[in-house]
Amino acid sequence: MVLQVQTSAYEAKTQEIAKQLLAATQENRSFFSSLRDQMRWDDKLLAWAMSNPGLRVQLFRFIDTLPALHSKSEIASHLQEYLGDESVELPSALKGMLNFANPDSMPGQVAATTVGTAVETLAHKYISGENIKQVIKTVERLRKEKMAFTIDLLGEAVITEAEAQSYLERYLELMQQLVEASKNWAVIPAIDEADGEPIPKVQVSVKLTAFYSQFDPLDAKGSEERVSDRIRILLRRAKELGAAVHFDMEQYAYKDITLSILKKLLLEEEFRQRTDIGMTIQAYLRDSEQDTEDLISWLKQRGYPLTIRLVKGAYWDQETIKAAQKHWPQPVYNDKAASDANFETITQLLLENHQYVYSAIGSHNVRSHSRAIAIAESLNVPRRRFELQVLYGMGDKVAKALVDKGYRVRVYCPYGELLPGMAYLIRRLLENTANSSFLRQNLENRPIEELLAAPIVKEEKNSLTPNSSLLTPHSHFLGAADTDYAVEEIRTKAAQAFQSVRQQLGKTYLPLINGEYVNTPEFVDSLNPSNFSEVVGKVGLISVEQAEQAMQAAKAAFPGWKKTPAKQRADILRKAGDLMELRRAELSVWIVLEVGKPVKEADGEVSEAIDFCRYYADEIERLDKGVNYDISGETNRYIYQPRGIAVVISPWNFPLAIACGMTVAALVSGNCTLLKPAETSSVISAKLTEILIDAGFPKGVFQYVPGKGSQVGAYLVNHPDTHVIAFTGSQEVGCRIYAEAAILKPGQKHMKRVIAEMGGKNAIIVDESADLDQAVVGVVQSAFGYSGQKCSAASRVIVLEPIYDAFVQRLVEATKSLNIGEAELPSTQVGPVIDANARDGIREYIEKGKAEAEVALELPSPEQGYFIGPVIFSEVSPNAVISQQEIFGPVLAVIRVKDFQEALAVANGTNYALTGGLYSRTPSHIQQAQTEFEVGNLYINRNITGAIVGRQPFGGFKLSGVGSKAGGPDYLLQFLEPRAVTENIQRQGFAPIEGAD
């Protein structure tokens, strides 16, 4: 069903104004200017991108890589790699230009120069200058054309505190120089005054998140304090200089906290009466109308107007993909017409409240501007309270036509070095070349009626359901959604969960044997590693005799559990997943307090545990169908049966997810299972036990048997009735289990199956074409997330010579900017290590590192818990101890290599093969890494931790482990025995033949 947006009283006037504006923008250009444009390479590139979607993708990827390419040979070879791809259909002119044998050859150099110059020319179209001098020249030209301006500073992403401070200082400098220059500017009544009051000649646009490198909605209070301090400095200086400041809106995750910070700040006595400040609303967001209504109510209460700039929004692809990957509701409209219709609704809302708000309508769509003008004229909105805005280089003709009609037009002018500005350039190019773009449709001379028609909105499905259509067709499995801490109510709920769990600290948890909680001869205190004076719980450790009782109970329960239909077992598992979802907030808190994992990472772990339950439930139903290999006169069934008794020995670093994954895989496959968790995380295992029992696993089928690894663990591994051992932990213990399990014990009638995940010495390669913003952030997350205590964590980064020094410098600054503290604090990125043994062992490795490499950074750490500040070693030899041995802490070795071939050799030069990463924008390097980088999980241009069930099945080879990958399609096969059953169905030469009468 299609709903026509109501044709309001403003429609006739909108059409009339739009037709006049459109006529002005479509006036014929001279024959010579048309001919000149056809000769220009920058115009050719744009035209080709519009007509060829395959070329558009590869061309924009190439442009994205350009900032990292420092020679013509590099540019030429990347040109060939990107545009020579088989999927790309090349225009003949481009094909001819790329037909060179060697990037160093003269034709290669010519191609590099031609395309490099064309891209630079394109960039100059959309970027108003590379330095303040050029910007002043640009704005003086705009002012001659009677256009106002706002300046936005382009540059690298702000990932360090030094960069955040520099961002503030560069804006203070920018305002100072612009105001100084403006003293020589004559007053232009059309843009410098309205309704008898002056309008600041100088305006800058800033991004809130750039004022604090660790800006995070989860840490709303900390982010607000750090950002507000810097904004106050900016606003005070702007007032002294007489400049206006506008706050841009960024990604959806930052929207609510951005509005909240600005509302609070602009109600402070010092700023309450300021009217030279603005905020932004993005019409492509589904909740933007509500946000606008809230802002207007707040402005009424404030008593002094501010500007609200209305834009469509620039991150549509990013928001759509992020929501799909996170299984979150889509924040943006899927249909452009819906965004256009919403834009018109909010335009009307703003202009109808002109006594409280100055409206700035930003668009390149003639209809959108005309609608605003029609409403403003119908309501007699005073000139001061209404202006139109366009982006520099995007709507030049529309802007000129609007100025000619007497409206105030402001041009949004980004400035900065061309190459760091490529991300901005690509957003503009995507916008210009999209099929739905007004500018493109106008260029293509679409009929006026079509161009100016009111937006027709298709009824969209409820945005509250995650958009699974954006996932690949193969990924039928939809994982649990992580908690979105950008939502204030969810942050409140998380704080309440901490209060609730804290009241339960110090309780005693007993083992579960044959359906009963039993007393034990020995107990151990589980401590909070952030504060080791706090006891999380007391855990009863079983004796060897009790281990034997558990084994006998499992033996007795096995025949019944084996016969339980797979569907019934799967449904119990699904119920367990649902219970985890209900108890998610509390489970996260237990993980934070018992093993010192920061809040977001603890929440992600709960998602993983839920996913294991649901994924393996689906998997056993798939496997239970078996396979038919029937032929005439004979049935052949390939089926699976459970192996028997499984012993699960789980680690402390993923105390819920890994313990749950190994346990439920064994259970749903029909095996009776004993869970022996690591001592330091036995309280969380007790919480998992409560869930599995509440879900309905029968007595004796699942048993919780905490105990000493050297006694109880060894006894269960060596027991003749053990069929499967699933282990995650150190290489030393894993190899011992593997050896012991291979020995046939008296009375044992089967070979034991061992599934062992034994860690890694994981490397990330950063080549010279990498996006350093992305690489530095990814390496920091991979190396120091959960203090480097993940088997997937990066402990080596291998960097190519040309960018080594620049990379190390930014890596050190980014790591310095991390917050180290108690895991429960929302600001914490680096918490404690698990216990005193781990802390002391890591310190020993740091001392070894100091003897064999340079210390690039060693951060101090708090005293009250088991803390170790991140340590970065540079100039590390590939054969150094810290390059070869697993440290399991926040220690990173940065290794310098000459070329990509050497990088791969160094990456593969350890005993491990678990995870690895590559940051590169060179297609041949990406291709080579896919085939030659020896790891179970390879991550390209992203961090290397956080594998997702059913998306990135996890596990390695070499000495990283043995067995299939967890969360993958063959994991359950390890807990099953396959059988083939053949029946001859002929009787006296007679057999049913399918299809015969």
Short mmCIF file of N, CA and C in Angstrom, two decimals, residues 156-170 208-216 219 222-231 776-777 780 809-820 827 829 859:
data_model
loop_
_atom_site.label_atom_id
_atom_site.label_comp_id
_atom_site.label_asym_id
_atom_site.label_seq_id
_atom_site.Cartn_x
_atom_site.Cartn_y
_atom_site.Cartn_z
N GLU A 156 42.06 13.89 10.30
CA GLU A 156 42.07 12.52 10.78
C GLU A 156 41.03 12.36 11.88
N ALA A 157 40.59 11.12 12.09
CA ALA A 157 39.69 10.84 13.20
C ALA A 157 40.43 11.16 14.50
N VAL A 158 39.68 11.65 15.49
CA VAL A 158 40.29 11.98 16.77
C VAL A 158 40.32 10.71 17.62
N ILE A 159 41.53 10.12 17.76
CA ILE A 159 41.63 8.86 18.51
C ILE A 159 42.60 8.98 19.69
N THR A 160 43.15 10.20 19.87
CA THR A 160 44.05 10.41 21.01
C THR A 160 43.67 11.72 21.68
N GLU A 161 44.03 11.85 22.97
CA GLU A 161 43.73 13.10 23.68
C GLU A 161 44.54 14.27 23.11
N ALA A 162 45.74 13.97 22.61
CA ALA A 162 46.54 15.03 21.99
C ALA A 162 45.79 15.59 20.78
N GLU A 163 45.14 14.70 20.01
CA GLU A 163 44.38 15.14 18.82
C GLU A 163 43.13 15.92 19.22
N ALA A 164 42.51 15.52 20.33
CA ALA A 164 41.31 16.24 20.80
C ALA A 164 41.68 17.66 21.22
N GLN A 165 42.80 17.80 21.91
CA GLN A 165 43.26 19.13 22.32
C GLN A 165 43.64 19.96 21.10
N SER A 166 44.29 19.30 20.13
CA SER A 166 44.69 20.00 18.91
C SER A 166 43.45 20.47 18.13
N TYR A 167 42.38 19.67 18.13
CA TYR A 167 41.15 20.03 17.43
C TYR A 167 40.60 21.34 18.00
N LEU A 168 40.57 21.43 19.33
CA LEU A 168 40.10 22.66 19.97
C LEU A 168 41.00 23.83 19.57
N GLU A 169 42.30 23.64 19.66
CA GLU A 169 43.23 24.74 19.38
C GLU A 169 43.15 25.21 17.94
N ARG A 170 42.95 24.27 17.02
CA ARG A 170 42.85 24.64 15.60
C ARG A 170 41.58 25.46 15.35
N LEU A 208 31.04 17.33 18.21
CA LEU A 208 31.19 17.15 19.65
C LEU A 208 32.18 16.05 20.01
N THR A 209 32.12 14.91 19.29
CA THR A 209 32.94 13.76 19.67
C THR A 209 34.43 14.05 19.50
N ALA A 210 34.77 15.05 18.69
CA ALA A 210 36.19 15.35 18.45
C ALA A 210 36.84 16.05 19.64
N PHE A 211 36.02 16.44 20.65
CA PHE A 211 36.59 17.12 21.81
C PHE A 211 37.04 16.15 22.91
N TYR A 212 36.77 14.83 22.72
CA TYR A 212 37.22 13.84 23.70
C TYR A 212 37.42 12.52 22.97
N SER A 213 38.65 11.99 23.00
CA SER A 213 38.98 10.82 22.18
C SER A 213 38.26 9.56 22.64
N GLN A 214 37.83 9.51 23.91
CA GLN A 214 37.17 8.29 24.43
C GLN A 214 35.67 8.52 24.59
N PHE A 215 35.12 9.42 23.79
CA PHE A 215 33.69 9.76 23.85
C PHE A 215 32.85 8.49 23.69
N ASP A 216 31.98 8.22 24.67
CA ASP A 216 31.23 6.96 24.65
C ASP A 216 29.93 7.15 25.42
N ASP A 219 29.68 5.85 28.98
CA ASP A 219 30.25 6.74 29.99
C ASP A 219 29.69 8.15 29.78
N GLY A 222 31.14 10.91 32.25
CA GLY A 222 32.55 11.22 31.99
C GLY A 222 32.73 11.93 30.66
N SER A 223 32.01 11.46 29.63
CA SER A 223 32.11 12.09 28.30
C SER A 223 31.61 13.52 28.37
N GLU A 224 30.50 13.72 29.09
CA GLU A 224 29.92 15.07 29.20
C GLU A 224 30.91 16.02 29.89
N GLU A 225 31.53 15.56 30.96
CA GLU A 225 32.47 16.44 31.69
C GLU A 225 33.65 16.84 30.81
N ARG A 226 34.24 15.84 30.12
CA ARG A 226 35.44 16.13 29.33
C ARG A 226 35.11 17.03 28.14
N VAL A 227 34.00 16.73 27.46
CA VAL A 227 33.61 17.49 26.28
C VAL A 227 33.19 18.92 26.68
N SER A 228 32.41 19.01 27.74
CA SER A 228 31.88 20.32 28.15
C SER A 228 33.00 21.29 28.51
N ASP A 229 34.05 20.77 29.16
CA ASP A 229 35.18 21.65 29.52
C ASP A 229 35.76 22.32 28.28
N ARG A 230 35.93 21.53 27.21
CA ARG A 230 36.53 22.10 25.99
C ARG A 230 35.55 22.99 25.24
N ILE A 231 34.25 22.61 25.27
CA ILE A 231 33.25 23.43 24.56
C ILE A 231 33.13 24.81 25.22
N VAL A 776 45.08 1.93 13.89
CA VAL A 776 45.46 2.24 15.28
C VAL A 776 44.33 1.86 16.23
N VAL A 777 43.11 2.25 15.89
CA VAL A 777 41.96 1.92 16.76
C VAL A 777 41.80 0.41 16.88
N VAL A 780 44.63 -1.15 19.05
CA VAL A 780 44.44 -0.82 20.47
C VAL A 780 43.33 -1.70 21.07
N GLN A 809 53.95 6.12 16.70
CA GLN A 809 53.66 7.40 17.38
C GLN A 809 52.16 7.52 17.70
N ARG A 810 51.31 7.22 16.72
CA ARG A 810 49.86 7.34 16.96
C ARG A 810 49.36 6.23 17.89
N LEU A 811 49.95 5.04 17.76
CA LEU A 811 49.57 3.92 18.63
C LEU A 811 49.84 4.27 20.09
N VAL A 812 51.02 4.85 20.34
CA VAL A 812 51.39 5.23 21.71
C VAL A 812 50.43 6.29 22.25
N GLU A 813 50.14 7.32 21.42
CA GLU A 813 49.24 8.39 21.87
C GLU A 813 47.82 7.85 22.13
N ALA A 814 47.37 6.96 21.25
CA ALA A 814 46.01 6.40 21.41
C ALA A 814 45.93 5.55 22.68
N THR A 815 47.00 4.79 22.95
CA THR A 815 47.01 3.93 24.14
C THR A 815 47.09 4.78 25.41
N LYS A 816 47.86 5.87 25.35
CA LYS A 816 47.95 6.80 26.49
C LYS A 816 46.58 7.38 26.85
N SER A 817 45.72 7.46 25.85
CA SER A 817 44.41 8.10 26.05
C SER A 817 43.38 7.16 26.67
N LEU A 818 43.73 5.86 26.81
CA LEU A 818 42.80 4.89 27.39
C LEU A 818 42.62 5.15 28.88
N ASN A 819 41.44 4.83 29.39
CA ASN A 819 41.18 4.94 30.82
C ASN A 819 41.43 3.58 31.48
N ILE A 820 42.30 3.54 32.48
CA ILE A 820 42.60 2.30 33.21
C ILE A 820 41.92 2.41 34.57
N SER A 827 33.70 4.34 32.38
CA SER A 827 34.76 4.97 31.58
C SER A 827 35.91 4.01 31.29
N GLN A 829 38.40 1.32 29.96
CA GLN A 829 38.67 0.48 28.78
C GLN A 829 39.66 -0.63 29.12
N LEU A 859 52.43 2.32 30.87
CA LEU A 859 51.50 3.16 31.61
C LEU A 859 51.41 2.73 33.07
#
